[in-house]
Structure formats: C-alpha cells, structure tokens
Coordinates of C-alpha atoms in Angstrom, one line a residue:
M299 CA 18.2 0.7 14.3
R300 CA 20.7 3.4 15.1
P301 CA 19.5 7.0 15.6
G302 CA 21.0 9.3 13.1
E303 CA 21.7 6.7 10.5
P304 CA 21.2 8.3 7.1
G305 CA 17.6 8.0 5.8
L306 CA 16.4 6.3 9.0
V307 CA 14.8 7.2 12.3
A308 CA 14.0 5.0 15.2
I309 CA 10.4 3.9 15.1
N310 CA 10.3 2.2 18.5
A311 CA 13.3 1.8 20.8
G312 CA 12.1 -1.7 21.7
Y313 CA 11.1 -2.8 18.2
N314 CA 12.6 -6.2 17.3
G315 CA 10.2 -7.5 14.8
T316 CA 12.0 -9.4 12.1
H317 CA 11.1 -11.2 8.9
G318 CA 13.1 -13.8 7.1
G319 CA 16.3 -12.9 8.9
R320 CA 16.2 -9.3 7.6
G321 CA 17.0 -7.6 10.9
Q322 CA 15.0 -4.9 12.6
R323 CA 14.2 -2.8 9.6
V324 CA 11.4 -2.7 7.1
A325 CA 11.2 -1.4 3.6
A326 CA 10.8 2.0 2.2
F327 CA 8.4 3.4 -0.4
T328 CA 5.9 4.8 2.0
A329 CA 3.5 7.5 0.9
G330 CA 4.9 10.2 3.1
Q331 CA 8.3 10.0 1.6
I332 CA 7.0 11.2 -1.8
E333 CA 6.5 14.7 -0.4
D334 CA 10.0 15.0 1.1
P335 CA 12.6 12.3 1.1
R336 CA 14.2 13.8 4.2
P337 CA 12.4 12.5 7.3
R338 CA 11.0 14.9 9.8
A339 CA 11.5 14.2 13.5
D340 CA 7.9 12.9 13.8
E341 CA 8.0 10.8 10.6
M342 CA 8.0 7.0 10.5
T343 CA 10.5 6.0 7.9
V344 CA 12.1 2.8 6.8
P345 CA 15.1 1.9 4.5
D346 CA 15.2 0.7 0.9
K347 CA 14.3 -2.9 0.5
P348 CA 16.6 -5.4 -1.2
G349 CA 16.5 -5.1 -5.0
A350 CA 15.0 -1.7 -5.1
G351 CA 18.1 -0.3 -6.8
R352 CA 18.1 -2.8 -9.7
Q353 CA 16.2 -1.0 -12.4
G354 CA 15.9 -1.8 -16.0
H355 CA 14.4 1.6 -17.1
G356 CA 16.2 4.1 -14.9
R357 CA 15.1 5.4 -11.5
W358 CA 12.2 3.6 -10.0
S359 CA 8.9 5.4 -10.1
S360 CA 5.6 4.7 -8.4
E361 CA 3.7 6.5 -11.2
R362 CA 1.8 5.0 -14.0
A363 CA 4.2 4.9 -17.0
T364 CA 3.4 7.3 -19.8
L365 CA 3.2 6.4 -23.5
H366 CA 6.5 8.2 -24.1
Q367 CA 8.2 6.1 -21.4
L368 CA 6.7 2.9 -22.8
A369 CA 7.9 3.6 -26.3
A370 CA 11.2 5.2 -25.5
Q371 CA 13.3 2.1 -25.8
P372 CA 12.6 -1.6 -26.7
A373 CA 11.7 -3.9 -23.8
D374 CA 13.0 -7.4 -23.3
I375 CA 9.5 -8.5 -22.3
L376 CA 6.1 -6.9 -22.9
V377 CA 3.4 -8.4 -20.7
I378 CA -0.2 -8.0 -21.8
G379 CA -2.6 -8.3 -18.9
G380 CA -2.4 -6.7 -15.4
G381 CA -4.1 -9.5 -13.3
I382 CA -2.2 -11.6 -10.8
T383 CA -0.5 -13.7 -13.5
G384 CA 0.7 -10.7 -15.5
A385 CA 1.8 -8.9 -12.4
G386 CA 3.7 -12.0 -11.3
I387 CA 5.4 -12.4 -14.6
A388 CA 6.4 -8.7 -14.6
R389 CA 7.9 -9.1 -11.1
D390 CA 9.8 -12.3 -11.9
A391 CA 11.2 -10.8 -15.1
A392 CA 12.2 -7.5 -13.6
M393 CA 13.8 -9.2 -10.6
R394 CA 16.0 -11.1 -13.2
G395 CA 17.2 -7.8 -14.6
L396 CA 15.1 -7.9 -17.8
R397 CA 13.7 -4.7 -19.2
T398 CA 10.0 -5.3 -18.6
V399 CA 6.8 -3.5 -19.6
L400 CA 3.3 -4.4 -18.4
V401 CA 0.1 -3.0 -19.9
E402 CA -3.5 -3.5 -18.8
K403 CA -6.5 -2.2 -20.6
N404 CA -8.5 -1.6 -17.4
D405 CA -7.3 -1.2 -13.8
L406 CA -4.8 -3.6 -12.3
G407 CA -6.7 -6.7 -11.2
A408 CA -10.0 -5.4 -12.5
G409 CA -10.9 -8.7 -14.0
T410 CA -10.9 -12.2 -12.5
S411 CA -8.1 -11.5 -10.1
S412 CA -10.2 -9.2 -7.9
R413 CA -13.4 -11.3 -8.2
S414 CA -12.2 -14.6 -6.7
S415 CA -13.1 -16.4 -3.5
R416 CA -10.2 -14.5 -1.8
L417 CA -8.6 -17.7 -0.8
I418 CA -5.0 -18.9 -1.0
H419 CA -5.7 -22.5 -0.5
G420 CA -4.1 -25.9 -0.9
G421 CA -7.0 -27.1 -3.0
L422 CA -8.8 -29.6 -0.7
R423 CA -11.5 -30.2 -3.2
Y424 CA -9.0 -31.0 -5.9
L425 CA -8.3 -34.2 -4.0
E426 CA -11.6 -35.5 -5.4
T427 CA -10.4 -35.1 -9.0
G428 CA -7.0 -36.6 -8.2
D429 CA -5.0 -33.4 -8.9
F430 CA -2.4 -34.3 -6.2
R431 CA 0.4 -32.5 -8.0
L432 CA -1.7 -29.3 -8.0
V433 CA -2.5 -29.7 -4.3
L434 CA 1.2 -30.2 -3.4
E435 CA 2.1 -27.1 -5.5
A436 CA -0.7 -25.0 -4.0
N437 CA 0.3 -26.0 -0.4
R438 CA 3.9 -24.9 -1.1
E439 CA 2.7 -21.6 -2.6
R440 CA 0.4 -20.9 0.3
R441 CA 3.4 -21.1 2.7
V442 CA 5.4 -18.7 0.5
L443 CA 2.6 -16.1 0.3
L444 CA 1.9 -16.3 4.1
R445 CA 5.6 -15.4 4.5
I446 CA 6.1 -12.7 1.9
A447 CA 2.8 -10.9 2.3
P448 CA 1.5 -11.5 5.9
H449 CA -0.7 -8.4 5.7
L450 CA -2.5 -9.6 2.6
V451 CA -2.5 -13.4 3.2
W452 CA -3.5 -14.7 6.6
P453 CA -4.4 -18.1 8.1
L454 CA -8.1 -18.9 8.3
A455 CA -9.7 -21.8 10.2
F456 CA -12.4 -23.8 8.5
V457 CA -15.1 -26.1 9.7
F458 CA -16.4 -28.7 7.3
P459 CA -19.7 -30.0 8.6
L460 CA -21.3 -33.2 7.2
H461 CA -25.0 -33.9 7.4
R462 CA -27.0 -37.0 6.6
G463 CA -27.5 -37.3 2.9
D464 CA -24.3 -35.4 1.9
R465 CA -22.5 -36.9 -1.0
I466 CA -19.2 -37.1 1.1
P467 CA -19.3 -39.7 3.9
L468 CA -17.5 -39.0 7.1
W469 CA -14.8 -41.7 6.5
R470 CA -13.9 -40.1 3.2
L471 CA -13.6 -36.7 4.7
A472 CA -11.3 -38.0 7.4
A473 CA -9.1 -39.7 4.7
G474 CA -9.0 -36.5 2.7
M475 CA -7.9 -34.5 5.7
W476 CA -5.0 -36.8 6.4
L477 CA -4.0 -36.7 2.7
Y478 CA -4.3 -32.9 2.7
D479 CA -1.9 -32.7 5.7
L480 CA 0.4 -35.2 4.1
L481 CA 0.6 -33.3 0.8
A482 CA 1.4 -30.2 2.9
M483 CA 4.2 -32.2 4.4
F484 CA 2.5 -31.5 7.8
R485 CA 3.6 -27.9 7.5
N486 CA 0.1 -26.4 7.3
V487 CA -0.8 -23.6 9.7
R488 CA -2.0 -26.4 11.9
T489 CA -2.9 -30.0 11.4
H490 CA -6.6 -30.9 10.9
R491 CA -8.9 -32.3 13.7
M492 CA -11.9 -34.5 13.2
L493 CA -15.0 -33.4 15.1
G494 CA -18.0 -35.3 16.3
K495 CA -21.4 -33.7 16.3
R496 CA -20.9 -32.0 19.6
G497 CA -17.5 -30.7 18.5
V498 CA -18.9 -29.2 15.3
L499 CA -21.7 -27.5 17.3
E500 CA -19.3 -26.1 19.8
A501 CA -17.3 -24.6 17.0
E502 CA -20.3 -23.3 15.1
P503 CA -23.4 -23.3 17.3
M504 CA -25.7 -22.0 14.6
L505 CA -25.3 -24.8 12.2
R506 CA -28.3 -27.0 11.5
E507 CA -28.2 -29.7 14.2
R508 CA -30.7 -32.1 12.7
G509 CA -28.9 -34.7 10.6
L510 CA -25.5 -33.4 11.6
L511 CA -23.0 -36.3 11.7
G512 CA -19.7 -34.5 12.5
G513 CA -17.0 -32.9 10.5
A514 CA -13.5 -31.5 10.6
R515 CA -11.6 -28.4 11.4
F516 CA -8.6 -27.5 9.1
Y517 CA -6.7 -24.5 8.1
D518 CA -6.1 -22.6 4.8
A519 CA -5.5 -19.0 4.0
Q520 CA -7.6 -16.0 3.1
C521 CA -6.3 -13.0 1.1
D522 CA -7.1 -9.6 -0.2
D523 CA -7.0 -10.6 -3.9
A524 CA -7.1 -7.1 -5.4
R525 CA -4.4 -5.7 -3.2
L526 CA -2.2 -8.8 -3.8
V527 CA -2.2 -7.9 -7.5
L528 CA -1.3 -4.3 -6.6
A529 CA 1.5 -5.3 -4.3
T530 CA 2.9 -7.7 -6.9
A531 CA 2.8 -5.1 -9.7
R532 CA 4.4 -2.5 -7.4
S533 CA 7.2 -4.9 -6.5
A534 CA 7.8 -5.3 -10.2
M535 CA 8.0 -1.5 -10.5
Q536 CA 10.5 -1.4 -7.6
H537 CA 12.7 -3.6 -9.7
G538 CA 12.4 -1.3 -12.8
A539 CA 9.4 -2.6 -14.6
L540 CA 7.2 0.0 -16.4
V541 CA 3.5 -0.5 -15.6
A542 CA 0.6 1.2 -17.3
N543 CA -3.0 0.5 -16.4
Y544 CA -5.8 1.8 -18.7
T545 CA -3.5 1.0 -21.7
G546 CA -5.1 -1.4 -24.2
V547 CA -3.5 -3.4 -26.9
L548 CA -5.0 -2.6 -30.4
A549 CA -2.7 -4.8 -32.5
L550 CA 0.5 -6.7 -32.5
E551 CA 3.6 -5.5 -34.3
R552 CA 5.5 -7.9 -36.5
T553 CA 8.8 -8.1 -38.3
A554 CA 9.5 -11.0 -40.7
G555 CA 6.4 -12.7 -39.2
R556 CA 7.6 -12.5 -35.6
V557 CA 5.7 -10.6 -33.0
V558 CA 8.0 -7.8 -31.8
G559 CA 5.7 -5.5 -29.9
A560 CA 2.2 -4.0 -29.8
Q561 CA 0.3 -0.9 -30.8
V562 CA -1.4 0.4 -27.6
E563 CA -3.8 3.1 -26.7
D564 CA -3.9 5.2 -23.5
R565 CA -7.6 4.9 -22.6
I566 CA -7.4 8.0 -20.5
T567 CA -5.9 10.4 -23.1
G568 CA -6.8 8.6 -26.3
R569 CA -3.2 8.8 -27.5
R570 CA -1.5 5.8 -29.2
A571 CA 2.0 4.5 -29.4
V572 CA 4.0 1.4 -30.4
I573 CA 5.9 -0.6 -27.7
R574 CA 8.8 -2.7 -29.1
A575 CA 9.8 -5.8 -27.3
S576 CA 11.9 -8.9 -28.0
V577 CA 9.3 -11.2 -26.4
V578 CA 5.6 -10.6 -25.9
I579 CA 3.8 -12.6 -23.2
N580 CA 0.0 -12.8 -23.3
A581 CA -1.3 -13.0 -19.7
A582 CA -4.8 -11.7 -20.3
G583 CA -6.7 -14.3 -18.3
P584 CA -10.2 -14.8 -19.8
W585 CA -9.2 -12.4 -22.6
A586 CA -6.2 -14.5 -23.6
D587 CA -7.9 -16.2 -26.6
R588 CA -8.9 -12.8 -27.9
I589 CA -5.3 -11.6 -27.8
R590 CA -4.2 -14.8 -29.5
T591 CA -6.4 -14.0 -32.5
L592 CA -4.4 -10.8 -32.9
E593 CA -1.4 -13.1 -33.7
D594 CA -3.4 -15.6 -35.7
A595 CA -7.0 -14.8 -36.7
G596 CA -7.7 -18.5 -37.1
A597 CA -6.3 -19.6 -33.7
A598 CA -8.6 -22.2 -32.1
P599 CA -9.8 -21.2 -28.5
L600 CA -7.9 -23.0 -25.8
L601 CA -10.0 -21.7 -22.9
Q602 CA -13.4 -22.8 -21.7
P603 CA -14.2 -20.3 -19.0
T604 CA -16.6 -20.8 -16.2
K605 CA -18.4 -18.1 -14.2
G606 CA -18.2 -17.8 -10.5
I607 CA -20.3 -15.5 -8.4
H608 CA -20.2 -14.4 -4.8
I609 CA -22.8 -12.6 -2.7
V610 CA -22.2 -10.5 0.5
V611 CA -24.5 -10.5 3.5
E612 CA -24.3 -9.3 7.1
R613 CA -22.3 -11.7 9.1
S614 CA -24.6 -11.5 12.0
R615 CA -27.4 -13.1 10.0
L616 CA -25.3 -16.3 9.7
D617 CA -23.5 -15.8 13.0
H618 CA -20.6 -18.1 12.0
R619 CA -17.2 -17.9 13.7
E620 CA -14.9 -19.4 11.2
G621 CA -14.8 -20.2 7.5
I622 CA -17.4 -22.8 6.5
I623 CA -17.0 -25.2 3.7
F624 CA -19.9 -27.5 2.9
T625 CA -21.6 -29.3 0.1
S626 CA -24.8 -27.8 -1.3
P627 CA -27.9 -29.9 -0.7
I628 CA -29.1 -28.7 -4.1
D629 CA -26.4 -30.2 -6.3
G630 CA -23.6 -31.4 -4.1
R631 CA -21.2 -28.7 -5.1
V632 CA -18.6 -27.6 -2.6
L633 CA -19.4 -24.0 -1.4
F634 CA -17.8 -21.5 1.1
I635 CA -19.2 -19.1 3.7
L636 CA -16.3 -16.8 4.5
P637 CA -15.9 -14.0 7.1
W638 CA -14.9 -10.5 6.0
G639 CA -15.1 -8.2 9.1
N640 CA -18.7 -7.8 10.0
L641 CA -19.7 -9.2 6.6
S642 CA -19.8 -12.7 5.1
Y643 CA -19.5 -13.7 1.5
I644 CA -21.0 -16.9 0.0
G645 CA -19.7 -18.6 -3.1
T646 CA -19.1 -19.8 -5.5
T647 CA -21.0 -21.0 -8.5
D648 CA -19.2 -22.8 -11.3
T649 CA -21.2 -22.6 -14.5
E650 CA -20.4 -22.5 -18.2
S651 CA -20.6 -19.0 -19.6
T652 CA -20.5 -17.5 -23.1
E653 CA -20.8 -13.9 -21.7
P654 CA -17.9 -11.5 -22.6
P655 CA -15.6 -11.0 -19.7
D656 CA -16.3 -7.2 -19.8
H657 CA -20.0 -7.6 -19.3
L658 CA -20.7 -10.4 -16.8
T659 CA -24.2 -10.4 -15.3
I660 CA -25.5 -12.0 -12.1
S661 CA -29.0 -13.4 -12.3
A662 CA -31.5 -13.7 -9.4
D663 CA -31.5 -17.5 -9.9
E664 CA -27.7 -17.6 -9.3
M665 CA -28.0 -15.6 -6.1
V666 CA -31.0 -17.7 -4.9
Y667 CA -29.0 -20.9 -5.4
L668 CA -26.3 -19.6 -3.0
L669 CA -28.9 -18.3 -0.5
R670 CA -30.8 -21.5 -0.4
S671 CA -27.6 -23.5 0.0
A672 CA -26.5 -21.3 3.0
N673 CA -30.0 -21.4 4.5
A674 CA -29.9 -25.2 4.5
R675 CA -26.9 -25.2 6.7
F676 CA -27.8 -22.1 8.8
P677 CA -31.7 -22.3 8.9
H678 CA -32.0 -19.5 11.4
A679 CA -30.5 -17.0 8.9
R680 CA -33.5 -17.1 6.5
L681 CA -31.6 -15.1 3.9
S682 CA -33.4 -13.7 1.0
L683 CA -32.5 -11.5 -2.0
E684 CA -33.2 -8.4 0.1
D685 CA -30.3 -9.4 2.4
V686 CA -27.7 -9.3 -0.4
R687 CA -25.5 -6.3 0.2
A688 CA -23.2 -6.7 -2.8
S689 CA -22.0 -9.3 -5.3
W690 CA -19.3 -9.9 -7.8
A691 CA -18.8 -12.3 -10.7
G692 CA -15.6 -13.4 -12.5
L693 CA -14.7 -15.7 -15.3
R694 CA -12.2 -18.4 -14.5
P695 CA -9.9 -18.8 -17.5
L696 CA -9.9 -22.6 -17.4
L697 CA -8.3 -24.8 -20.0
A698 CA -10.8 -26.4 -22.4
G699 CA -11.8 -29.9 -21.4
R700 CA -13.8 -32.7 -22.9
N701 CA -17.2 -31.7 -24.3
G702 CA -19.8 -32.2 -21.6
D703 CA -17.5 -32.5 -18.6
N704 CA -18.5 -31.0 -15.3
P705 CA -17.3 -27.4 -15.0
S706 CA -16.5 -28.0 -11.3
S707 CA -14.2 -30.9 -12.2
R708 CA -12.4 -29.1 -14.9
S709 CA -8.7 -28.9 -14.2
R710 CA -7.1 -25.8 -12.6
E711 CA -3.8 -26.6 -14.3
H712 CA -2.2 -24.1 -16.6
A713 CA -0.5 -24.3 -19.9
I714 CA 2.1 -22.1 -21.7
V715 CA 1.9 -22.1 -25.5
Q716 CA 3.7 -20.3 -28.2
G717 CA 2.0 -19.0 -31.3
S718 CA 3.0 -18.8 -34.9
G719 CA 4.5 -15.4 -34.4
G720 CA 6.4 -16.4 -31.3
M721 CA 4.1 -14.8 -28.7
I722 CA 3.9 -16.7 -25.4
S723 CA 0.5 -17.2 -23.9
V724 CA -0.2 -18.3 -20.3
L725 CA -3.5 -20.0 -20.0
G726 CA -5.5 -21.5 -17.1
G727 CA -4.2 -21.8 -13.6
K728 CA -5.4 -20.3 -10.3
L729 CA -4.6 -17.4 -8.0
T730 CA -2.7 -19.5 -5.4
T731 CA -0.1 -20.7 -7.9
Y732 CA 0.5 -17.5 -9.8
R733 CA 4.2 -17.4 -8.9
T734 CA 4.8 -20.8 -10.5
M735 CA 3.1 -19.8 -13.7
A736 CA 5.1 -16.6 -13.8
R737 CA 8.4 -18.4 -13.3
E738 CA 7.6 -20.9 -16.1
A739 CA 6.5 -18.1 -18.5
V740 CA 9.7 -16.1 -17.8
D741 CA 11.8 -19.2 -18.3
R742 CA 10.2 -19.7 -21.7
A743 CA 10.8 -16.1 -22.6
I744 CA 14.5 -16.3 -21.6
R745 CA 15.0 -19.3 -23.8
E746 CA 13.5 -17.2 -26.6
L747 CA 15.8 -14.3 -25.8
R748 CA 18.9 -16.6 -25.8
F749 CA 17.8 -18.0 -29.2
R750 CA 17.4 -14.5 -30.7
D751 CA 20.5 -12.8 -29.4
G752 CA 22.6 -15.3 -27.5
R753 CA 22.5 -13.5 -24.2
P754 CA 23.5 -15.4 -21.1
R755 CA 20.7 -16.8 -18.9
P756 CA 20.0 -14.6 -15.9
G757 CA 19.7 -16.2 -12.4
E758 CA 16.5 -17.2 -10.8
A759 CA 14.4 -14.5 -9.2
A760 CA 14.0 -14.7 -5.5
T761 CA 10.2 -14.1 -5.6
H762 CA 9.8 -16.7 -2.9
E763 CA 12.0 -14.8 -0.5
E764 CA 11.7 -11.0 -1.1
P765 CA 8.6 -9.6 0.7
L766 CA 6.0 -7.8 -1.2
P767 CA 5.6 -4.1 -0.3
G768 CA 4.2 -3.8 3.2
G769 CA 5.1 -7.4 4.1
E770 CA 8.6 -7.0 5.5
T771 CA 7.5 -8.1 9.0
A772 CA 4.5 -9.8 10.5
D773 CA 5.1 -7.9 13.8
L774 CA 3.3 -4.6 13.3
S775 CA 3.2 -3.5 16.9
A776 CA 5.3 -0.4 16.3
F777 CA 3.0 0.6 13.5
R778 CA 0.0 0.0 15.6
E779 CA 1.4 2.2 18.4
R780 CA 2.3 5.0 16.0
G781 CA -1.3 5.1 14.6
L782 CA -2.8 5.3 18.0
E783 CA -0.3 8.1 19.0
L784 CA -1.6 10.1 16.1
G785 CA -5.2 9.7 17.3
V786 CA -6.3 7.3 14.6
T787 CA -9.1 5.1 15.9
P788 CA -8.3 1.5 16.8
E789 CA -10.6 0.3 14.1
S790 CA -8.9 2.4 11.5
V791 CA -5.5 1.4 12.7
E792 CA -6.3 -2.3 12.3
H793 CA -7.8 -1.6 8.9
L794 CA -4.6 0.2 7.8
L795 CA -2.3 -2.6 9.0
R796 CA -4.4 -5.2 7.2
H797 CA -4.4 -3.3 4.0
Y798 CA -0.9 -1.9 4.0
G799 CA 1.3 -3.6 6.5
T800 CA 4.5 -1.6 7.1
E801 CA 3.4 0.9 4.4
A802 CA 0.8 2.2 6.9
A803 CA 3.8 4.3 8.0
G804 CA 3.5 6.4 4.8
I805 CA -0.2 7.1 5.4
Y806 CA 0.6 8.1 9.0
N807 CA 3.2 10.5 7.6
L808 CA 0.6 12.1 5.3
G809 CA -1.8 12.5 8.3
A810 CA 1.0 13.9 10.5
G811 CA 1.5 16.7 8.1
D812 CA -2.2 17.2 7.3
R813 CA -4.4 16.1 10.2
P814 CA -7.7 16.0 8.3
L815 CA -6.3 13.1 6.2
L816 CA -6.7 11.0 9.4
R817 CA -10.4 11.4 9.3
R818 CA -12.7 8.6 8.3
L819 CA -13.8 8.8 4.7
L820 CA -17.3 7.4 5.3
P821 CA -18.1 6.5 8.9
P822 CA -18.5 3.9 10.3
H823 CA -16.2 2.3 7.7
P824 CA -12.7 2.5 9.0
A825 CA -11.0 3.8 5.8
I826 CA -9.4 7.2 6.2
E827 CA -8.9 10.1 3.8
G828 CA -5.1 9.7 3.6
E829 CA -5.6 6.3 1.9
V830 CA -7.0 8.1 -1.2
I831 CA -3.8 10.2 -1.5
H832 CA -1.7 7.0 -1.0
A833 CA -3.7 5.2 -3.7
V834 CA -3.1 8.0 -6.2
R835 CA 0.6 8.5 -5.5
R836 CA 1.6 4.9 -4.9
E837 CA -1.0 2.5 -6.3
L838 CA -1.7 3.8 -9.8
A839 CA -5.3 4.7 -9.0
Q840 CA -6.8 6.7 -11.9
T841 CA -10.5 6.8 -11.2
V842 CA -12.9 7.0 -8.2
E843 CA -13.9 3.4 -9.0
D844 CA -10.3 2.2 -8.7
I845 CA -10.2 3.5 -5.2
M846 CA -13.7 2.5 -4.0
V847 CA -13.7 -1.0 -5.5
R848 CA -10.1 -2.3 -5.6
R849 CA -8.1 -0.1 -3.2
L850 CA -10.4 0.5 -0.2
H851 CA -13.3 -2.0 -1.0
L852 CA -15.9 0.6 0.1
Y853 CA -18.0 -0.6 -2.9
Y854 CA -18.5 -4.0 -1.2
E855 CA -18.2 -3.1 2.4
S856 CA -20.3 0.0 2.9
L857 CA -24.0 0.7 2.5
D858 CA -25.0 2.3 -0.8
H859 CA -21.6 1.0 -2.2
G860 CA -19.9 4.1 -0.8
I861 CA -21.8 6.5 -3.1
P862 CA -22.0 9.2 -0.4
A863 CA -18.1 9.4 -0.4
A864 CA -17.7 9.6 -4.1
R865 CA -17.5 13.4 -4.2
R866 CA -14.9 13.5 -1.4
V867 CA -12.8 10.9 -3.0
A868 CA -12.8 12.8 -6.3
E869 CA -11.8 16.0 -4.4
L870 CA -8.9 14.2 -2.8
M871 CA -7.7 12.7 -6.1
A872 CA -7.9 16.2 -7.6
R873 CA -5.0 17.4 -5.4
D874 CA -2.5 15.3 -7.4
R875 CA -4.4 14.8 -10.7
G876 CA -5.0 18.5 -11.2
W877 CA -8.7 18.1 -11.8
D878 CA -10.9 21.3 -11.9
E879 CA -14.4 21.5 -10.5
P880 CA -16.2 20.2 -13.6
R881 CA -13.8 17.2 -13.7
I882 CA -14.3 16.5 -10.1
E883 CA -18.1 16.5 -10.6
A884 CA -17.8 14.3 -13.7
E885 CA -15.5 11.7 -12.0
A886 CA -17.8 11.5 -8.9
A887 CA -20.9 11.2 -11.2
R888 CA -19.2 8.4 -13.2
Y889 CA -18.7 6.4 -10.0
V890 CA -22.3 7.0 -8.9
E891 CA -23.5 5.7 -12.2
F892 CA -21.3 2.6 -12.0
A893 CA -22.3 1.8 -8.4
S894 CA -26.1 2.3 -9.1
R895 CA -26.3 -0.3 -11.8

C-alpha cells in the first residue's frame, strides 16, 4: 500500500495479508468513513471492493431504503423475504446488474435464518438418508463460505463418540467418515481420524466412560448465522440493491393476470406504497406458502415445516473442548453440543409443528429432552432447567413429504416453482446451500425477463469469489494491533474481529474520534458502544432488539438477556435516529418487555 495514494493510508508497514489474490488491500465501507470520507492521519481506511461501483439504483447507500426509493422506479426483481435465501437472491441478482429490491416484514434474518444450529456443514447425517448429492453440494458450499467470509464462518473440530447400545455401530461410523471425506474430495479442513476409547477420552475427558466404544474426530464449520444474513444483504446493497427491513407485503399487484409487484407497508411509519417489478420472487422461508396464497387463494401448501429448538448453558458445566455430535439415548436422533465462547448450546429437536412462524413456543418437555440427552453423555454436568441461560426456536421450511414420514429424515432439498401469476417461489433448502438456491432462482427470473422483453442474458455472478463485507482477508493481525493501540481490551478486540473482520476498522475510527465508544456496553461481555453506532449506520438496525439479538447477541450471551444495557443502547441509537427522551424510554421499555417474556 503506497502512502499518499488517494483514499488510502498505510495500516501496517509490514502488512501482507492477502485473500484470493486481491493484493494487500481490504475493502471499504467501514463505519468511520460515514462521518467523513477523507481519512484522518490516525484512521484505518481501506479502498473500494470489486463491484462496489456497479449500482442499479444510483449511488450505493448503507441506509434502509425508504418507500419513496422503493416505488420510484420499477425493479427487475422484487425479493420478498430477508432471510439467508432472500439475501442471497438479492446479492446474486444485483451482482448481475439487475435492478433489485428486497423487502422483509421484520428484521433481516429475524426468522429461521438466525435460529439455526449455526453450522455450515457438509451434512454428515444426510449420508444415512442417501442424500449424496446434497452432501457433495454442501461440502462445496462450505469451502466457498470459509473463503469469502472467514470472520463469519470458521472451521470447527467435532468428536463423535459411540457408546454401547447406540443405533450406529462403530464400523458404520468409520464407513460414513470415509464417504464424507470422499464426497468432500478430501478437501475438508482436515481428514477424519477414527479414535479408540482412550483417544476419545483424551479428546473429551468428561464424556461418559462406561460403555464407550470409540468414535471419530472430523471437521465441519460453525457460523454466525444472523450476521451472515446481514453481510449477504449488505453485499447486495453494495451492488445497488435496495433493501428495506420492517416492510411487509400486504398484497400482490397484477396486470393481465401477471404478478407485477406488491403493495407494501412500512411497519415503522405505517405508510404504504406499491413496488413495481418485472419478476417477483417469494423467498419467505416458513411464510412462503402464505405468500403463495396472495397469488392463488387455493394454492395447496408445499411446505411441511419442522420445529428445531436450542438451549444455551454455561460451557463449564459440560467442560467440552470441541463440538460434540452424538445420538440421543432417548430416541436415537443425532444431536449437537457446540461451543460458543464461554457458553454451549445444545440442539436440535426436529418435530412437526403447526404453530405460526411468528409465535413459536418452547415447552419445558422439549428442553428436558435436550438436557437429558446431554446429561447421558456428560453425566457430571447434571443439567436442569434452572441451568438454561437462553433458548431459541425456528421453523425449518422443509418440503412436504409422505404422510407419516420421520421429520428428521425429511429431505433438505429445495424446489423452485412458478405460480399461476408468474411469481417464483423458492421452497425448502438449508443454510449451507443458500448460494445455490439463490443462483437457481435468479436464473429462473432471468429466463422470465428474457421471455417478457427479450433482454440479453447477463453473465453469472461471482458470488463464490467476491468476499462478503469484512471477509477480504483472513489475516487480521493489522486490525488486532490497531485495536490494542487504541486501548481496546484484548477480549473486545477478538470479539470485534470475529463479528466484523476487516470492518472492525470502521468501529476503531468511531472510537478514535469519540473515546467513550470504545467502552464495554455491558461488562463483562466484550461488546463495545461503538458497535451500536455501526449497527445503526451500516447494518440497518431499527430497534434495540435488532441490536441486542441479531447484531451483538447480548440477548443470548449475557445474564438477564442484556436488559441492563437496553437504555444505553437506545441512547446511542438516538444519536442517528433523532429520538427524543420519551422515544428513548419507549424503545428501551419495548426491549425489556420482549426479553422478559
């Protein structure tokens, strides 16, 4: 990096971290640059990333799109649903140069996409159902996401212990491990290793020794699911997509029987508008069948959702070192115990559910099932309901299967269908393969666009190559050093790098100009106040809940769900939102009410 180059400053004279052959620079769009695009001498800045100048709706903005912007001109593609699939579709479409709009009735990723097992995995358990194609595809996608978002997707070692009486014999596990590596073309993080009883106990000393036969160690990947959705949506915005959370679809617009847009409502202001679009894509996850009935009131449901819950406990109670995958002694279902800092989460159930996606509940029986299963493998833990720190539940939008089939064996494949009015619906699928679903959906939309107006087919989007925001390099040593220079605690620096990657530079810039923003928001949690400003300016956060649950995860990671910090978060948000004192009180109170349920 050359000192004095326009828009750039040296961040470290010896910095030579590269990613994908992109040289020694990392992408722009850091929070500090919003205040003043001209870097100060002490600022950490980075240049524009590839593609940032290709915009379908004018100058790129990190702000939530207004109704006026959404309705100002027709879009090529309107995406309904701001989960990982919708965000992926918007990114793919925008990168192909299509005028793209995405609307989400709640916050981005507020549904199933932020209530997953937080795994980007090759689908080891899908080998049992013979879904080899899905395993092959998932392994490929895992490699891509590890490369384009190293701060949000990281390798995780797993131990799979087997005990006497488990439904999976040791020979079958060994065969499955070899097949898993084969389908990954031996390009996994590392190849598996079979372990005897002693090897398993050396890896995880607190596992139940009685009846232990042996096991395996293998590798998959863990992710921050909510922030992966945000990064994907923001990448779409960098390519010109207009994105509006808290914007719900009320009805579909038709011309000569064709769906040509949607009537929407801004759920913050209550105002309404009509968005015109050549193609509408329904990517509403577990709400997809509901959106399909707006096109055809008699449309038969194509989804058969299952509910999955997770519970959070202190990691020290289990004292495990790596990810644990095991079969429940209660019903033989494959379960996970996964590390998350000083916490662990246990999941997941897979049960039929007729509950509406907006109002999922978690019963004591469901939590007890997970606790009993974990206690059977870690008998010293003696976990009870009183040990559950937090929990979450999500609906998997699985394709309907045969009546009476086992929910756990139901396919994680996806389908793309087109309704009577031409609306394209993306159904089923899984987090790991969202890019594949997005590409196929946009391909279908492009065929529709060519049929309607004869436009030439745009090239493929390089979604497998271009890093997501913050993922431009896996070498974050220069960013680590800068944080420590500013006096940020080592714990908070590591937290920032894990959440934001290279975009931690923007938060450092905020703190350099306003030192109190480097303070911890709610000690001992490592989140700092500057992250709230960043979330409002760069990540479309509209409410205290948005920040506490899906941006900073204080709801899950801190005692009392972060309630003591609600007031301070509202005060910080007020700087940019223009809230007065009564509004600050109301926003904080609304979060307290939510977190106290």
